[in-house]
Tab-separated table of C-alpha atoms in Angstrom:
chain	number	residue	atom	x	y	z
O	1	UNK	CA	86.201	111.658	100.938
O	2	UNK	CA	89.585	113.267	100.643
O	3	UNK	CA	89.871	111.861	96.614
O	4	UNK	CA	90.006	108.074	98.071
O	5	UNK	CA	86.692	106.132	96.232
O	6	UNK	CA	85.026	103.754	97.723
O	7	UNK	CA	86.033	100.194	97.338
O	8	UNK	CA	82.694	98.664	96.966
O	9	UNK	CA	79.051	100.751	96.626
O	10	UNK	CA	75.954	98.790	96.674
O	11	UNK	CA	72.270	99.768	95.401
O	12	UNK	CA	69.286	98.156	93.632
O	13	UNK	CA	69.102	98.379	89.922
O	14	UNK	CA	68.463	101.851	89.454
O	15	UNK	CA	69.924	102.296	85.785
O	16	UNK	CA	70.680	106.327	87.110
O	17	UNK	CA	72.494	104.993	90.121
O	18	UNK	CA	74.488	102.815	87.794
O	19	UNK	CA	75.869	105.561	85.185
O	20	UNK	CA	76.291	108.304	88.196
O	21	UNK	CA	78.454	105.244	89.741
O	22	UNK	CA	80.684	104.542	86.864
O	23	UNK	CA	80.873	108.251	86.096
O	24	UNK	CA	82.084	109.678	89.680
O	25	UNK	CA	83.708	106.184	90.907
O	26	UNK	CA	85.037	104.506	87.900
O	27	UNK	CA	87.339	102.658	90.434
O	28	UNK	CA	84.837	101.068	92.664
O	29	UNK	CA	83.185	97.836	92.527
O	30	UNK	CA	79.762	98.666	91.588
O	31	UNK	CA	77.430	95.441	93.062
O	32	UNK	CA	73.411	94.831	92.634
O	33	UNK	CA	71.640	94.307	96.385
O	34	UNK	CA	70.586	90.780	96.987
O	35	UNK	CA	67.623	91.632	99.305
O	36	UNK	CA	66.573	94.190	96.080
O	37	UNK	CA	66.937	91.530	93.407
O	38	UNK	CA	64.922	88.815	95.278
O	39	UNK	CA	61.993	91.442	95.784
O	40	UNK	CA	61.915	92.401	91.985
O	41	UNK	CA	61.734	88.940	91.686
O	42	UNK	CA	58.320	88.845	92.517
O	43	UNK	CA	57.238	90.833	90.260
O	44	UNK	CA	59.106	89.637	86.953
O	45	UNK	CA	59.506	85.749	87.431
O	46	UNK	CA	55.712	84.829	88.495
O	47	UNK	CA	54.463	81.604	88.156
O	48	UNK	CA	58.875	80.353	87.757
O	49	UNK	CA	59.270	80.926	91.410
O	50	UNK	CA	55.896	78.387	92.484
O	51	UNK	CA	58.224	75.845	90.621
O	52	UNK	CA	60.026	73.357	93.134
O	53	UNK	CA	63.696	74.064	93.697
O	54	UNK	CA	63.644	77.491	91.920
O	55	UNK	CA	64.135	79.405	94.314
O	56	UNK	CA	66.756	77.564	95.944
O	57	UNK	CA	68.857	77.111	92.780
O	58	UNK	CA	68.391	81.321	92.238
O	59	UNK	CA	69.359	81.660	95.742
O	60	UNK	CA	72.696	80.084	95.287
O	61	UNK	CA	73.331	82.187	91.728
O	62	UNK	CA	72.968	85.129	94.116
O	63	UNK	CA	74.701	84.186	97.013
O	64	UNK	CA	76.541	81.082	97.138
O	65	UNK	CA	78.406	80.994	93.796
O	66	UNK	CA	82.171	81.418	94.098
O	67	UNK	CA	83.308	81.247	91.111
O	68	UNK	CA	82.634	81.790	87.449
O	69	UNK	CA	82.289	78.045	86.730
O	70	UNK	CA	79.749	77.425	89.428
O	71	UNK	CA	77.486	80.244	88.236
O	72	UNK	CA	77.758	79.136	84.368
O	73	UNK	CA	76.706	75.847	85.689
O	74	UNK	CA	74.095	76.514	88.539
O	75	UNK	CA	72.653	79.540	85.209
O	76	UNK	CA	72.640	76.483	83.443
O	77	UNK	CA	70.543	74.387	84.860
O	78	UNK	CA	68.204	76.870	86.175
O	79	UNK	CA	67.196	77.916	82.406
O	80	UNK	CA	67.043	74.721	81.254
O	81	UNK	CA	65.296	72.833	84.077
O	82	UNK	CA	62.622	75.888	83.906
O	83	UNK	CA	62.658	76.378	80.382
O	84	UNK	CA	63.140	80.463	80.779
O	85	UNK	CA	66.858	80.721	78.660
O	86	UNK	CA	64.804	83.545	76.892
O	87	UNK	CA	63.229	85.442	79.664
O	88	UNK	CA	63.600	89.132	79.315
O	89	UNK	CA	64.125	89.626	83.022
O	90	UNK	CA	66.557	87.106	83.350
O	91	UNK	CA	68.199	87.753	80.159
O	92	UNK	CA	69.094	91.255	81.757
O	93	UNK	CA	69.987	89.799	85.016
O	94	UNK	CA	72.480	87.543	83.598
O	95	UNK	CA	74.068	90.716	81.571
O	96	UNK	CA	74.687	92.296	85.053
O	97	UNK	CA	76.313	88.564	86.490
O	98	UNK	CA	79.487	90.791	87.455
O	99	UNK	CA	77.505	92.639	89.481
O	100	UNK	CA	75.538	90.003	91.120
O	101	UNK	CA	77.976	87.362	91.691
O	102	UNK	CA	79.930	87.024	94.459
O	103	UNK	CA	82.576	85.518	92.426
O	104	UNK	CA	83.332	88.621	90.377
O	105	UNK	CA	84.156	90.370	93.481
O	106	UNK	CA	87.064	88.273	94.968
O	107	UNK	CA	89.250	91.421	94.231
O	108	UNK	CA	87.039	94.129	96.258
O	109	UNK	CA	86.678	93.941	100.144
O	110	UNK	CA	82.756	93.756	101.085
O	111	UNK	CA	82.823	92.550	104.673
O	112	UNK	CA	80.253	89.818	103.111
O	113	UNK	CA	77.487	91.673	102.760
O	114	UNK	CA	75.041	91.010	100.179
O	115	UNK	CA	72.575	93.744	100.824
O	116	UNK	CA	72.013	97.408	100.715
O	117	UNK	CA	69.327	96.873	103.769
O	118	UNK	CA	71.174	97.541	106.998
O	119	UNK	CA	68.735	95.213	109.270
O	120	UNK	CA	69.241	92.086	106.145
O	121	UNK	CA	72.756	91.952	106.041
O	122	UNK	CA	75.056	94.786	107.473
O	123	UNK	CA	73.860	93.902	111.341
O	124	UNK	CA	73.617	90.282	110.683
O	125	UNK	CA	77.375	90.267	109.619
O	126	UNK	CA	78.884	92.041	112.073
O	127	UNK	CA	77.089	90.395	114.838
O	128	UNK	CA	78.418	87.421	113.725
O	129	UNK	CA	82.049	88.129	114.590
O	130	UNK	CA	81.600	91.070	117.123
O	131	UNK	CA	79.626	92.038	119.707
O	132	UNK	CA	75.896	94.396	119.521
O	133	UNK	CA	78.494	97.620	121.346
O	134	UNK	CA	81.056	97.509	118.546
O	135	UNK	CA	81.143	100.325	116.177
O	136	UNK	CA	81.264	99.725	112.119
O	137	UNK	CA	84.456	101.538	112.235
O	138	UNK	CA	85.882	99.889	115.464
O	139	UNK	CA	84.527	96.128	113.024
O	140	UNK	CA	86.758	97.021	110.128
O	141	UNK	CA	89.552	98.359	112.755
O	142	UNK	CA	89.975	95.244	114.616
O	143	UNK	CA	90.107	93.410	111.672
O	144	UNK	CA	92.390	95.072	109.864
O	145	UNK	CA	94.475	94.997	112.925
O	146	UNK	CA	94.187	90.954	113.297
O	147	UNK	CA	94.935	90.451	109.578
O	148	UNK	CA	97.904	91.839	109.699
O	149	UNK	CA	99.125	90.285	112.264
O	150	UNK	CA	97.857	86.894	112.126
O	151	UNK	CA	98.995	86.656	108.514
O	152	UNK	CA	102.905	86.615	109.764
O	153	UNK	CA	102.789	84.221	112.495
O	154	UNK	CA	100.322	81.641	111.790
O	155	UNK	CA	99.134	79.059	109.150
O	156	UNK	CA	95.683	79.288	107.530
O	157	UNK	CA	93.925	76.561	110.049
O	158	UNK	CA	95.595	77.973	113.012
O	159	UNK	CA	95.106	81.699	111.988
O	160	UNK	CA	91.136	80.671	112.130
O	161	UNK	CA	90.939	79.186	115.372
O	162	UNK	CA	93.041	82.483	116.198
O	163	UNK	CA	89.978	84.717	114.598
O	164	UNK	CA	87.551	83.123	116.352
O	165	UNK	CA	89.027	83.736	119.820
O	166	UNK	CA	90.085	86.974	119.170
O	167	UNK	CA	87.123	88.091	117.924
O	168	UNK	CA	84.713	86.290	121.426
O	169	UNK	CA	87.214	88.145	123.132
O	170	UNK	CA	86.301	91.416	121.866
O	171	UNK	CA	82.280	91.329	123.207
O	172	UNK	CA	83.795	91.071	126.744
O	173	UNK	CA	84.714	93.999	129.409
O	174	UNK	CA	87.113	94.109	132.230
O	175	UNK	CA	87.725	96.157	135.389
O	176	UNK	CA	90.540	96.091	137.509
O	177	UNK	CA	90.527	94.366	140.577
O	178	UNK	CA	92.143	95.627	143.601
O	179	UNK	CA	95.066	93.110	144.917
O	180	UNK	CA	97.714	92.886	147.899
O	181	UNK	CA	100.844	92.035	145.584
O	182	UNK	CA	102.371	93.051	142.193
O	183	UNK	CA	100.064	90.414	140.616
O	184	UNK	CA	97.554	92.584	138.318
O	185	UNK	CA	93.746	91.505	138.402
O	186	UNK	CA	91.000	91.958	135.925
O	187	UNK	CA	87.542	90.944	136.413
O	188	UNK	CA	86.103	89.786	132.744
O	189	UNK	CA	82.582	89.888	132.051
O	190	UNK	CA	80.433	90.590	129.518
O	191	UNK	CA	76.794	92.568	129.462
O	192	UNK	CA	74.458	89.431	129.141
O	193	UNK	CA	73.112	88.506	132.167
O	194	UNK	CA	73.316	84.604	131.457
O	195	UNK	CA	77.055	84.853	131.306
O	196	UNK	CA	79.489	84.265	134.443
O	197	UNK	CA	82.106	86.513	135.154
O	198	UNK	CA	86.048	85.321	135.641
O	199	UNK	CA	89.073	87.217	137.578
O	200	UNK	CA	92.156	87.149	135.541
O	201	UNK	CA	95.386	87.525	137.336
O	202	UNK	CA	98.488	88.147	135.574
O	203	UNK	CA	101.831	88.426	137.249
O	204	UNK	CA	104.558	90.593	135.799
O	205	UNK	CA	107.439	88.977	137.542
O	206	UNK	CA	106.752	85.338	135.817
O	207	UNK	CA	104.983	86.673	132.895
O	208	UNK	CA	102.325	83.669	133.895
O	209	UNK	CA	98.810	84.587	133.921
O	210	UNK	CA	95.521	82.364	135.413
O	211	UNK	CA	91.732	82.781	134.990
O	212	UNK	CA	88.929	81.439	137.202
C-alpha cells in the first residue's frame, strides 16, 4: 500500500481483528459492521427485540445518529424504556459507541457505508449516485473530481442540485453522430431499454449547444 493506511477499515467484532487493526493501522478509523451487529443481535438481546419500537430505536443508534448528543439520548431511552441499562451485551456495545456511531466518524471518509457485506451496503451506495458499469475506483474518482470543483464555484444548495446532475449524467453513453457542418453531434443514450435516446448538437462557432 506504498506506507499510505487506510482511512477507514470495517469488520465485525472480532476482538483479533481489532488489536491487529490498531497495531498495523494505528491511523485508521477502525468501525464495527452494521449488517454484523444486527445479526449478533439475535443471539444476545432475545426476548428485547419482540418488544415494540426496539428495534427501530437500535436501528437509529446504529445508523441514523449524527451526533454525540443524539446517541446519548436515543442510548437513553432505549435502556430505560426496556429496562436493560445493565445488559452485558449492551454494556459492551456501548463501550465500542466510537466505533459504531456514525457520529464519531465525521472526520474519516466512508462513502456511507455501514457494512462490511458488499451486496448490504457497498452496491446499494454506489448505485445510488452512479450507474451498475461504474467502477469503485472510477465512484471515488468522479467524486473527488466534482468536489473539488464544485466547492469553488457554487453555494451548498446549488452545489447539490449540481451533484445530482452530474452524477445522472455519468450512467449515460454517447456516440458521435455524423453531420454536414462544423456543428458536432452526439447521440446520448443510456443501456436500459425503457430509456429514449437524444442527439446533442453543439456548435463551436457560437459556443451554443441544443438537445432533442
Amino acid at each position: 500500500m506504498g506506507g499510505i493506511q487506510p482511512r477507514t477499515i470495517m469488520t465485525d467484532q472480532s476482538h483479533a481483528m481489532s488489536t491487529a487493526i490498531a497495531n498495523c493501522f494505528p491511523k485508521s478509523k477502525h468501525r464495527l459492521c452494521v449488517w454484523h451487529l444486527f445479526k449478533n443481535s439475535s443471539a444476545h438481546l432475545g426476548h428485547l427485540k419482540d418488544k415494540l419500537g426496539f428495534n427501530k430505536l437500535f436501528s437509529r443508534i446504529l445508523k441514523r445518529c449524527h451526533s454525540e448528543e443524539e446517541l446519548e439520548h436515543c442510548w437513553k431511552r432505549l435502556t430505560m424504556k426496556n429496562n436493560c441499562a445493565h445488559h452485558p451485551w449492551l454494556t459492551r456495545l456501548y463501550e465500542l459507541r466510537e466505533k459504531l456511531c456514525c457520529a464519531y466518524g465525521k472526520d474519516y471518509f466512508s462513502g456511507g457505508v455501514l457494512s462490511s457485506q458488499r451486496s448490504e451496503s457497498t452496491n446499494n451506495s454506489i448505485c445510488k449516485r452512479l450507474s451498475k458499469m461504474t467502477t469503485l475506483c472510477d465512484f471515488y474518482d468522479i467524486f473527488g473530481t466534482i468536489l473539488k470543483f464544485g466547492s469553488k464555484i457554487y453555494t451548498i444548495g446549488a452545489y447539490k442540485r449540481f451533484e445530482n446532475e452530474f452524477v445522472k449524467a455519468m450512467s449515460y453513453k454517447h456516440k458521435i453522430v455524423p453531420s454536414i457542418d462544423d456543428t458536432l453531434c452526439y447521440y446520448v443514450y443510456t443501456e436500459r431499454m425503457d430509456e429514449f435516446s437524444n442527439v446533442v448538437s453543439f456548435d463551436p462557432s457560437t459556443n451554443c449547444a441544443c438537445c432533442t
